[in-house]
Amino acid sequence: MSAPLGNDFATGNAGGRPTLYRNEYAQQAYKLCLLGHTDAELAEFFDVTEQTVNNWKVEHEEFFESIKRGKAIADAEVVESLFKRATGYSHDDTHFSTYEGVVTETPTTKHYPPDPTALIFWLKNRQPKKWRDKHEVAVETNGVQRIRRDEESGDIIIDIAPE
């Protein structure tokens, strides 16, 4: 005889609320990640908490793999675009013109020069020690400085005392 419904100690009853996860979520998550969605945005889309999305990633391997694959492809496309933007690139194009009612189609090549902002962004992230804005400079002093204002004249006086 099986245990009565609602018995938390019954064999095969994991207890808790049934999962909201559906198998089609893996494909939906993949497509959303291709569009650049974060885990928080996935949670909003599926109308669950971010912790629930994290739980699904642990419990459903296909869900985790689809998210990982979608994010990797999206990131790779962005990296490729940033690299092209930073180094400059050319692409084939077509120019259309009309003269006396005749449309002419002319193949052309468009060139985009390197973008300094993209270059700086790339270098700061790839080689932060060489390209960071903050540079540490070591300064040695020969004494302790004390800054004060002269009571009578109001002049600022800097005292340097040897160490």
Tab-separated table of N, CA and C in Angstrom:
chain	number	residue	atom	x	y	z
A	1	MET	N	0.847	-1.178	0.000
A	1	MET	CA	0.000	0.000	0.000
A	1	MET	C	0.890	1.237	0.000
A	2	SER	N	0.586	2.195	-0.852
A	2	SER	CA	1.397	3.405	-0.936
A	2	SER	C	0.995	4.389	0.150
A	3	ALA	N	1.906	5.312	0.398
A	3	ALA	CA	1.668	6.317	1.432
A	3	ALA	C	0.578	7.277	0.964
A	4	PRO	N	-0.170	7.849	1.886
A	4	PRO	CA	-1.219	8.794	1.504
A	4	PRO	C	-0.609	10.052	0.880
A	5	LEU	N	-1.385	10.700	0.019
A	5	LEU	CA	-0.922	11.930	-0.615
A	5	LEU	C	-0.561	12.964	0.441
A	6	GLY	N	0.475	13.713	0.160
A	6	GLY	CA	0.884	14.755	1.091
A	6	GLY	C	1.851	14.270	2.146
A	7	ASN	N	2.177	12.982	2.147
A	7	ASN	CA	3.103	12.434	3.124
A	7	ASN	C	4.527	12.713	2.648
A	8	ASP	N	5.232	13.599	3.325
A	8	ASP	CA	6.587	13.981	2.938
A	8	ASP	C	7.579	12.840	3.092
A	9	PHE	N	7.245	11.842	3.875
A	9	PHE	CA	8.168	10.747	4.125
A	9	PHE	C	7.931	9.567	3.187
A	10	ALA	N	7.006	9.702	2.254
A	10	ALA	CA	6.693	8.615	1.332
A	10	ALA	C	7.849	8.387	0.374
A	11	THR	N	8.072	7.144	-0.001
A	11	THR	CA	9.128	6.800	-0.949
A	11	THR	C	8.808	7.432	-2.301
A	12	GLY	N	9.813	8.078	-2.910
A	12	GLY	CA	9.624	8.693	-4.224
A	12	GLY	C	9.069	10.098	-4.172
A	13	ASN	N	8.755	10.603	-2.999
A	13	ASN	CA	8.230	11.959	-2.883
A	13	ASN	C	9.365	12.879	-2.468
A	14	ALA	N	9.844	13.674	-3.405
A	14	ALA	CA	10.933	14.596	-3.097
A	14	ALA	C	10.437	15.771	-2.274
A	15	GLY	N	9.151	15.968	-2.244
A	15	GLY	CA	8.581	17.078	-1.500
A	15	GLY	C	8.758	18.385	-2.240
A	16	GLY	N	8.192	19.417	-1.721
A	16	GLY	CA	8.338	20.732	-2.334
A	16	GLY	C	7.398	20.931	-3.507
A	17	ARG	N	7.469	22.116	-4.016
A	17	ARG	CA	6.619	22.513	-5.129
A	17	ARG	C	7.131	21.895	-6.433
A	18	PRO	N	6.240	21.496	-7.323
A	18	PRO	CA	6.696	20.956	-8.612
A	18	PRO	C	7.448	22.030	-9.404
A	19	THR	N	8.421	21.600	-10.189
A	19	THR	CA	9.236	22.547	-10.942
A	19	THR	C	8.418	23.240	-12.029
A	20	LEU	N	8.769	24.469	-12.305
A	20	LEU	CA	8.139	25.218	-13.389
A	20	LEU	C	8.880	24.999	-14.708
A	21	TYR	N	9.996	24.290	-14.655
A	21	TYR	CA	10.830	24.082	-15.839
A	21	TYR	C	10.111	23.218	-16.870
A	22	ARG	N	10.259	23.622	-18.146
A	22	ARG	CA	9.744	22.829	-19.268
A	22	ARG	C	10.895	22.584	-20.226
A	23	ASN	N	10.861	21.480	-20.945
A	23	ASN	CA	11.954	21.121	-21.851
A	23	ASN	C	12.213	22.171	-22.925
A	24	GLU	N	11.174	22.877	-23.366
A	24	GLU	CA	11.358	23.892	-24.412
A	24	GLU	C	12.135	25.117	-23.918
A	25	TYR	N	12.315	25.245	-22.604
A	25	TYR	CA	13.063	26.387	-22.063
A	25	TYR	C	14.517	26.387	-22.524
A	26	ALA	N	15.087	25.220	-22.772
A	26	ALA	CA	16.490	25.157	-23.199
A	26	ALA	C	16.671	25.890	-24.525
A	27	GLN	N	15.793	25.633	-25.493
A	27	GLN	CA	15.889	26.289	-26.802
A	27	GLN	C	15.586	27.782	-26.686
A	28	GLN	N	14.611	28.140	-25.862
A	28	GLN	CA	14.281	29.555	-25.673
A	28	GLN	C	15.453	30.294	-25.029
A	29	ALA	N	16.070	29.673	-24.034
A	29	ALA	CA	17.212	30.300	-23.358
A	29	ALA	C	18.371	30.480	-24.329
A	30	TYR	N	18.606	29.492	-25.182
A	30	TYR	CA	19.666	29.582	-26.194
A	30	TYR	C	19.444	30.800	-27.090
A	31	LYS	N	18.236	30.951	-27.596
A	31	LYS	CA	17.928	32.074	-28.496
A	31	LYS	C	18.046	33.413	-27.776
A	32	LEU	N	17.602	33.462	-26.536
A	32	LEU	CA	17.709	34.709	-25.772
A	32	LEU	C	19.168	35.062	-25.504
A	33	CYS	N	19.986	34.062	-25.212
A	33	CYS	CA	21.411	34.310	-24.960
A	33	CYS	C	22.125	34.761	-26.229
A	34	LEU	N	21.696	34.277	-27.385
A	34	LEU	CA	22.256	34.768	-28.651
A	34	LEU	C	22.000	36.262	-28.818
A	35	LEU	N	20.905	36.735	-28.229
A	35	LEU	CA	20.557	38.158	-28.289
A	35	LEU	C	21.232	38.967	-27.188
A	36	GLY	N	22.016	38.292	-26.336
A	36	GLY	CA	22.770	38.995	-25.312
A	36	GLY	C	22.115	39.060	-23.949
A	37	HIS	N	21.084	38.272	-23.708
A	37	HIS	CA	20.408	38.307	-22.414
A	37	HIS	C	21.300	37.749	-21.303
A	38	THR	N	21.151	38.321	-20.115
A	38	THR	CA	21.856	37.857	-18.924
A	38	THR	C	20.969	36.863	-18.172
A	39	ASP	N	21.527	36.239	-17.138
A	39	ASP	CA	20.730	35.314	-16.327
A	39	ASP	C	19.548	36.036	-15.677
A	40	ALA	N	19.768	37.272	-15.255
A	40	ALA	CA	18.682	38.042	-14.639
A	40	ALA	C	17.557	38.282	-15.650
A	41	GLU	N	17.923	38.554	-16.894
A	41	GLU	CA	16.909	38.776	-17.930
A	41	GLU	C	16.207	37.472	-18.309
A	42	LEU	N	16.932	36.355	-18.261
A	42	LEU	CA	16.289	35.056	-18.482
A	42	LEU	C	15.247	34.803	-17.392
A	43	ALA	N	15.615	35.102	-16.158
A	43	ALA	CA	14.690	34.909	-15.041
A	43	ALA	C	13.429	35.746	-15.243
A	44	GLU	N	13.610	36.970	-15.688
A	44	GLU	CA	12.456	37.839	-15.939
A	44	GLU	C	11.588	37.262	-17.062
A	45	PHE	N	12.223	36.768	-18.121
A	45	PHE	CA	11.481	36.193	-19.247
A	45	PHE	C	10.662	34.983	-18.801
A	46	PHE	N	11.267	34.100	-18.005
A	46	PHE	CA	10.584	32.885	-17.555
A	46	PHE	C	9.706	33.138	-16.326
A	47	ASP	N	9.696	34.372	-15.836
A	47	ASP	CA	8.883	34.776	-14.688
A	47	ASP	C	9.223	33.964	-13.436
A	48	VAL	N	10.542	33.845	-13.199
A	48	VAL	CA	11.049	33.176	-11.999
A	48	VAL	C	12.184	34.036	-11.439
A	49	THR	N	12.743	33.622	-10.317
A	49	THR	CA	13.876	34.350	-9.754
A	49	THR	C	15.167	33.900	-10.429
A	50	GLU	N	16.197	34.699	-10.273
A	50	GLU	CA	17.499	34.332	-10.831
A	50	GLU	C	18.024	33.057	-10.163
A	51	GLN	N	17.722	32.869	-8.893
A	51	GLN	CA	18.130	31.648	-8.195
A	51	GLN	C	17.478	30.419	-8.830
A	52	THR	N	16.235	30.555	-9.262
A	52	THR	CA	15.558	29.440	-9.928
A	52	THR	C	16.258	29.094	-11.235
A	53	VAL	N	16.666	30.110	-11.995
A	53	VAL	CA	17.418	29.864	-13.234
A	53	VAL	C	18.712	29.128	-12.905
A	54	ASN	N	19.393	29.545	-11.845
A	54	ASN	CA	20.626	28.860	-11.431
A	54	ASN	C	20.344	27.411	-11.022
A	55	ASN	N	19.233	27.183	-10.340
A	55	ASN	CA	18.852	25.814	-9.967
A	55	ASN	C	18.591	24.969	-11.216
A	56	TRP	N	17.911	25.546	-12.195
A	56	TRP	CA	17.631	24.823	-13.440
A	56	TRP	C	18.930	24.459	-14.157
A	57	LYS	N	19.919	25.350	-14.089
A	57	LYS	CA	21.205	25.065	-14.740
A	57	LYS	C	21.874	23.847	-14.098
A	58	VAL	N	21.681	23.675	-12.802
A	58	VAL	CA	22.261	22.526	-12.098
A	58	VAL	C	21.445	21.260	-12.377
A	59	GLU	N	20.133	21.386	-12.370
A	59	GLU	CA	19.250	20.220	-12.486
A	59	GLU	C	19.041	19.748	-13.926
A	60	HIS	N	19.191	20.638	-14.910
A	60	HIS	CA	18.891	20.304	-16.311
A	60	HIS	C	20.102	20.659	-17.167
A	61	GLU	N	20.895	19.649	-17.473
A	61	GLU	CA	22.150	19.871	-18.197
A	61	GLU	C	21.925	20.515	-19.564
A	62	GLU	N	20.857	20.116	-20.266
A	62	GLU	CA	20.601	20.687	-21.592
A	62	GLU	C	20.300	22.186	-21.497
A	63	PHE	N	19.671	22.607	-20.418
A	63	PHE	CA	19.391	24.025	-20.192
A	63	PHE	C	20.703	24.780	-19.984
A	64	PHE	N	21.559	24.233	-19.129
A	64	PHE	CA	22.860	24.855	-18.855
A	64	PHE	C	23.707	24.944	-20.119
A	65	GLU	N	23.775	23.854	-20.886
A	65	GLU	CA	24.593	23.823	-22.102
A	65	GLU	C	24.070	24.800	-23.150
A	66	SER	N	22.759	24.926	-23.264
A	66	SER	CA	22.204	25.849	-24.256
A	66	SER	C	22.507	27.298	-23.884
A	67	ILE	N	22.467	27.617	-22.604
A	67	ILE	CA	22.818	28.967	-22.156
A	67	ILE	C	24.292	29.232	-22.425
A	68	LYS	N	25.123	28.276	-22.069
A	68	LYS	CA	26.566	28.426	-22.263
A	68	LYS	C	26.900	28.604	-23.747
A	69	ARG	N	26.283	27.796	-24.599
A	69	ARG	CA	26.531	27.860	-26.039
A	69	ARG	C	26.053	29.196	-26.622
A	70	GLY	N	24.859	29.626	-26.236
A	70	GLY	CA	24.312	30.888	-26.740
A	70	GLY	C	25.158	32.083	-26.341
A	71	LYS	N	25.600	32.111	-25.087
A	71	LYS	CA	26.434	33.224	-24.618
A	71	LYS	C	27.795	33.216	-25.298
A	72	ALA	N	28.367	32.036	-25.522
A	72	ALA	CA	29.682	31.944	-26.167
A	72	ALA	C	29.621	32.464	-27.601
A	73	ILE	N	28.577	32.109	-28.328
A	73	ILE	CA	28.439	32.579	-29.712
A	73	ILE	C	28.236	34.089	-29.743
A	74	ALA	N	27.367	34.602	-28.879
A	74	ALA	CA	27.117	36.044	-28.841
A	74	ALA	C	28.390	36.807	-28.475
A	75	ASP	N	29.124	36.316	-27.483
A	75	ASP	CA	30.368	36.977	-27.075
A	75	ASP	C	31.393	36.960	-28.199
A	76	ALA	N	31.484	35.844	-28.910
A	76	ALA	CA	32.451	35.742	-30.011
A	76	ALA	C	32.126	36.735	-31.123
A	77	GLU	N	30.853	36.919	-31.417
A	77	GLU	CA	30.461	37.882	-32.451
A	77	GLU	C	30.803	39.307	-32.028
A	78	VAL	N	30.586	39.614	-30.759
A	78	VAL	CA	30.911	40.953	-30.264
A	78	VAL	C	32.419	41.178	-30.303
A	79	VAL	N	33.191	40.180	-29.905
A	79	VAL	CA	34.651	40.304	-29.937
A	79	VAL	C	35.126	40.531	-31.367
A	80	GLU	N	34.570	39.784	-32.304
A	80	GLU	CA	34.956	39.951	-33.710
A	80	GLU	C	34.613	41.360	-34.201
A	81	SER	N	33.434	41.849	-33.851
A	81	SER	CA	33.027	43.195	-34.266
A	81	SER	C	33.912	44.261	-33.633
A	82	LEU	N	34.229	44.100	-32.356
A	82	LEU	CA	35.101	45.062	-31.678
A	82	LEU	C	36.487	45.058	-32.307
A	83	PHE	N	36.998	43.883	-32.620
A	83	PHE	CA	38.313	43.782	-33.242
A	83	PHE	C	38.318	44.478	-34.601
A	84	LYS	N	37.287	44.235	-35.405
A	84	LYS	CA	37.193	44.907	-36.707
A	84	LYS	C	37.127	46.420	-36.524
A	85	ARG	N	36.341	46.846	-35.576
A	85	ARG	CA	36.181	48.284	-35.332
A	85	ARG	C	37.503	48.894	-34.868
A	86	ALA	N	38.239	48.178	-34.031
A	86	ALA	CA	39.507	48.688	-33.496
A	86	ALA	C	40.599	48.728	-34.558
A	87	THR	N	40.590	47.785	-35.484
A	87	THR	CA	41.673	47.698	-36.468
A	87	THR	C	41.302	48.263	-37.829
A	88	GLY	N	40.043	48.571	-38.039
A	88	GLY	CA	39.584	49.050	-39.337
A	88	GLY	C	39.260	47.875	-40.238
A	89	TYR	N	38.351	48.089	-41.158
A	89	TYR	CA	37.966	47.005	-42.062
A	89	TYR	C	37.323	47.571	-43.318
A	90	SER	N	37.224	46.722	-44.323
A	90	SER	CA	36.576	47.067	-45.590
A	90	SER	C	35.552	45.994	-45.921
A	91	HIS	N	34.520	46.388	-46.670
A	91	HIS	CA	33.556	45.391	-47.147
A	91	HIS	C	32.988	45.836	-48.487
A	92	ASP	N	32.556	44.849	-49.252
A	92	ASP	CA	31.960	45.136	-50.554
A	92	ASP	C	30.588	45.756	-50.363
A	93	ASP	N	30.227	46.665	-51.260
A	93	ASP	CA	28.950	47.349	-51.197
A	93	ASP	C	28.485	47.608	-52.623
A	94	THR	N	27.280	48.066	-52.765
A	94	THR	CA	26.742	48.410	-54.077
A	94	THR	C	26.186	49.820	-54.018
A	95	HIS	N	26.565	50.639	-54.990
A	95	HIS	CA	26.072	52.015	-55.081
A	95	HIS	C	25.047	52.077	-56.212
A	96	PHE	N	23.893	52.621	-55.910
A	96	PHE	CA	22.844	52.774	-56.916
A	96	PHE	C	22.728	54.247	-57.274
A	97	SER	N	22.648	54.533	-58.559
A	97	SER	CA	22.448	55.912	-59.009
A	97	SER	C	21.448	55.914	-60.162
A	98	THR	N	20.767	57.035	-60.300
A	98	THR	CA	19.783	57.186	-61.370
A	98	THR	C	20.168	58.381	-62.225
A	99	TYR	N	20.225	58.167	-63.533
A	99	TYR	CA	20.523	59.256	-64.462
A	99	TYR	C	19.598	59.113	-65.659
A	100	GLU	N	18.812	60.144	-65.893
A	100	GLU	CA	17.842	60.175	-66.990
A	100	GLU	C	16.950	58.937	-66.971
A	101	GLY	N	16.499	58.568	-65.767
A	101	GLY	CA	15.568	57.463	-65.618
A	101	GLY	C	16.185	56.083	-65.652
A	102	VAL	N	17.505	56.002	-65.817
A	102	VAL	CA	18.175	54.702	-65.857
A	102	VAL	C	18.892	54.473	-64.524
A	103	VAL	N	18.581	53.356	-63.872
A	103	VAL	CA	19.220	53.009	-62.600
A	103	VAL	C	20.499	52.241	-62.899
A	104	THR	N	21.601	52.733	-62.333
A	104	THR	CA	22.896	52.088	-62.517
A	104	THR	C	23.347	51.500	-61.185
A	105	GLU	N	23.823	50.278	-61.238
A	105	GLU	CA	24.307	49.575	-60.051
A	105	GLU	C	25.819	49.436	-60.187
A	106	THR	N	26.569	50.032	-59.225
A	106	THR	CA	28.027	50.005	-59.292
A	106	THR	C	28.591	49.331	-58.051
A	107	PRO	N	29.373	48.253	-58.224
A	107	PRO	CA	30.006	47.635	-57.052
A	107	PRO	C	31.118	48.544	-56.510
A	108	THR	N	31.154	48.689	-55.196
A	108	THR	CA	32.167	49.523	-54.548
A	108	THR	C	32.709	48.786	-53.328
A	109	THR	N	33.734	49.358	-52.748
A	109	THR	CA	34.281	48.851	-51.495
A	109	THR	C	34.244	49.986	-50.484
A	110	LYS	N	33.591	49.747	-49.358
A	110	LYS	CA	33.556	50.743	-48.287
A	110	LYS	C	34.661	50.419	-47.294
A	111	HIS	N	35.348	51.454	-46.857
A	111	HIS	CA	36.422	51.267	-45.881
A	111	HIS	C	36.099	52.051	-44.616
A	112	TYR	N	36.302	51.416	-43.479
A	112	TYR	CA	36.114	52.049	-42.179
A	112	TYR	C	37.463	52.067	-41.473
A	113	PRO	N	37.983	53.250	-41.157
A	113	PRO	CA	39.296	53.324	-40.499
A	113	PRO	C	39.204	52.829	-39.055
A	114	PRO	N	40.354	52.553	-38.429
A	114	PRO	CA	40.347	52.134	-37.020
A	114	PRO	C	39.696	53.199	-36.137
A	115	ASP	N	38.965	52.748	-35.143
A	115	ASP	CA	38.287	53.645	-34.210
A	115	ASP	C	39.125	53.754	-32.939
A	116	PRO	N	39.618	54.955	-32.613
A	116	PRO	CA	40.477	55.110	-31.425
A	116	PRO	C	39.818	54.648	-30.123
A	117	THR	N	38.531	54.894	-29.967
A	117	THR	CA	37.853	54.477	-28.736
A	117	THR	C	37.849	52.958	-28.609
A	118	ALA	N	37.585	52.267	-29.706
A	118	ALA	CA	37.606	50.803	-29.677
A	118	ALA	C	39.017	50.289	-29.423
A	119	LEU	N	40.018	50.964	-29.999
A	119	LEU	CA	41.415	50.583	-29.753
A	119	LEU	C	41.754	50.694	-28.272
A	120	ILE	N	41.406	51.824	-27.680
A	120	ILE	CA	41.701	52.059	-26.263
A	120	ILE	C	40.997	51.014	-25.401
A	121	PHE	N	39.720	50.772	-25.695
A	121	PHE	CA	38.957	49.785	-24.927
A	121	PHE	C	39.616	48.415	-25.015
A	122	TRP	N	39.981	48.018	-26.216
A	122	TRP	CA	40.615	46.706	-26.431
A	122	TRP	C	41.922	46.607	-25.645
A	123	LEU	N	42.776	47.619	-25.790
A	123	LEU	CA	44.085	47.565	-25.142
A	123	LEU	C	43.983	47.607	-23.617
A	124	LYS	N	43.084	48.431	-23.090
A	124	LYS	CA	42.927	48.508	-21.631
A	124	LYS	C	42.456	47.184	-21.043
A	125	ASN	N	41.658	46.447	-21.802
A	125	ASN	CA	41.158	45.171	-21.298
A	125	ASN	C	42.104	44.014	-21.573
A	126	ARG	N	42.833	44.063	-22.669
A	126	ARG	CA	43.745	42.972	-23.017
A	126	ARG	C	45.103	43.108	-22.335
A	127	GLN	N	45.568	44.350	-22.144
A	127	GLN	CA	46.872	44.598	-21.526
A	127	GLN	C	46.725	45.697	-20.468
A	128	PRO	N	46.013	45.410	-19.396
A	128	PRO	CA	45.701	46.464	-18.424
A	128	PRO	C	46.923	47.094	-17.765
A	129	LYS	N	47.991	46.339	-17.550
A	129	LYS	CA	49.168	46.918	-16.890
A	129	LYS	C	49.847	47.958	-17.771
A	130	LYS	N	49.816	47.751	-19.076
A	130	LYS	CA	50.463	48.687	-19.994
A	130	LYS	C	49.585	49.883	-20.336
A	131	TRP	N	48.259	49.706	-20.342
A	131	TRP	CA	47.378	50.721	-20.906
A	131	TRP	C	46.391	51.323	-19.915
A	132	ARG	N	46.545	51.090	-18.642
A	132	ARG	CA	45.590	51.670	-17.700
A	132	ARG	C	45.813	53.168	-17.564
A	133	ASP	N	44.782	53.874	-17.136
A	133	ASP	CA	44.865	55.322	-16.958
A	133	ASP	C	45.638	55.689	-15.701
A	134	LYS	N	45.520	54.858	-14.690
A	134	LYS	CA	46.146	55.156	-13.408
A	134	LYS	C	47.573	54.617	-13.407
A	135	HIS	N	48.535	55.497	-13.243
A	135	HIS	CA	49.934	55.096	-13.147
A	135	HIS	C	50.435	55.462	-11.759
A	136	GLU	N	51.071	54.509	-11.104
A	136	GLU	CA	51.586	54.764	-9.766
A	136	GLU	C	52.982	55.350	-9.878
A	137	VAL	N	53.193	56.435	-9.149
A	137	VAL	CA	54.479	57.116	-9.169
A	137	VAL	C	55.005	57.145	-7.739
A	138	ALA	N	56.219	56.669	-7.559
A	138	ALA	CA	56.836	56.683	-6.231
A	138	ALA	C	57.516	58.033	-6.028
A	139	VAL	N	57.216	58.668	-4.915
A	139	VAL	CA	57.785	59.974	-4.604
A	139	VAL	C	58.503	59.877	-3.267
A	140	GLU	N	59.747	60.338	-3.253
A	140	GLU	CA	60.500	60.358	-2.006
A	140	GLU	C	60.642	61.805	-1.552
A	141	THR	N	60.456	62.012	-0.259
A	141	THR	CA	60.632	63.362	0.288
A	141	THR	C	61.800	63.336	1.261
A	142	ASN	N	62.422	64.470	1.410
A	142	ASN	CA	63.557	64.575	2.324
A	142	ASN	C	63.130	65.005	3.712
A	143	GLY	N	61.877	65.199	3.899
A	143	GLY	CA	61.431	65.631	5.207
A	143	GLY	C	59.924	65.679	5.265
A	144	VAL	N	59.420	65.954	6.460
A	144	VAL	CA	57.994	66.051	6.660
A	144	VAL	C	57.575	67.486	6.397
A	145	GLN	N	56.511	67.649	5.666
A	145	GLN	CA	56.042	68.999	5.373
A	145	GLN	C	54.908	69.366	6.309
A	146	ARG	N	54.939	70.607	6.693
A	146	ARG	CA	53.852	71.129	7.509
A	146	ARG	C	53.399	72.428	6.865
A	147	ILE	N	52.130	72.518	6.605
A	147	ILE	CA	51.598	73.732	5.986
A	147	ILE	C	50.797	74.470	7.043
A	148	ARG	N	51.089	75.791	7.153
A	148	ARG	CA	50.366	76.596	8.139
A	148	ARG	C	50.186	78.004	7.593
A	149	ARG	N	49.317	78.750	8.222
A	149	ARG	CA	49.080	80.132	7.821
A	149	ARG	C	49.651	81.055	8.905
A	150	ASP	N	50.434	82.021	8.463
A	150	ASP	CA	51.008	82.992	9.391
A	150	ASP	C	49.874	83.809	9.987
A	151	GLU	N	49.855	83.905	11.329
A	151	GLU	CA	48.754	84.578	12.010
A	151	GLU	C	48.710	86.072	11.722
A	152	GLU	N	49.863	86.709	11.605
A	152	GLU	CA	49.894	88.160	11.391
A	152	GLU	C	49.626	88.538	9.939
A	153	SER	N	50.386	87.919	9.011
A	153	SER	CA	50.272	88.328	7.608
A	153	SER	C	49.214	87.537	6.841
A	154	GLY	N	48.872	86.348	7.334
A	154	GLY	CA	47.916	85.506	6.624
A	154	GLY	C	48.552	84.703	5.504
A	155	ASP	N	49.892	84.819	5.352
A	155	ASP	CA	50.592	84.079	4.305
A	155	ASP	C	50.639	82.590	4.653
A	156	ILE	N	50.700	81.782	3.601
A	156	ILE	CA	50.842	80.336	3.786
A	156	ILE	C	52.327	80.016	3.864
A	157	ILE	N	52.704	79.247	4.905
A	157	ILE	CA	54.104	78.891	5.123
A	157	ILE	C	54.222	77.371	5.092
A	158	ILE	N	55.212	76.883	4.340
A	158	ILE	CA	55.470	75.444	4.263
A	158	ILE	C	56.783	75.173	4.973
A	159	ASP	N	56.710	74.373	6.038
A	159	ASP	CA	57.900	73.990	6.792
A	159	ASP	C	58.333	72.602	6.350
A	160	ILE	N	59.620	72.455	6.031
A	160	ILE	CA	60.165	71.147	5.683
A	160	ILE	C	61.169	70.775	6.752
A	161	ALA	N	60.863	69.702	7.485
A	161	ALA	CA	61.748	69.247	8.555
A	161	ALA	C	62.455	67.984	8.086
A	162	PRO	N	63.771	67.887	8.294
A	162	PRO	CA	64.475	66.658	7.897
A	162	PRO	C	63.982	65.474	8.722
A	163	GLU	N	64.025	64.308	8.086
A	163	GLU	CA	63.532	63.103	8.777
A	163	GLU	C	64.552	62.584	9.755
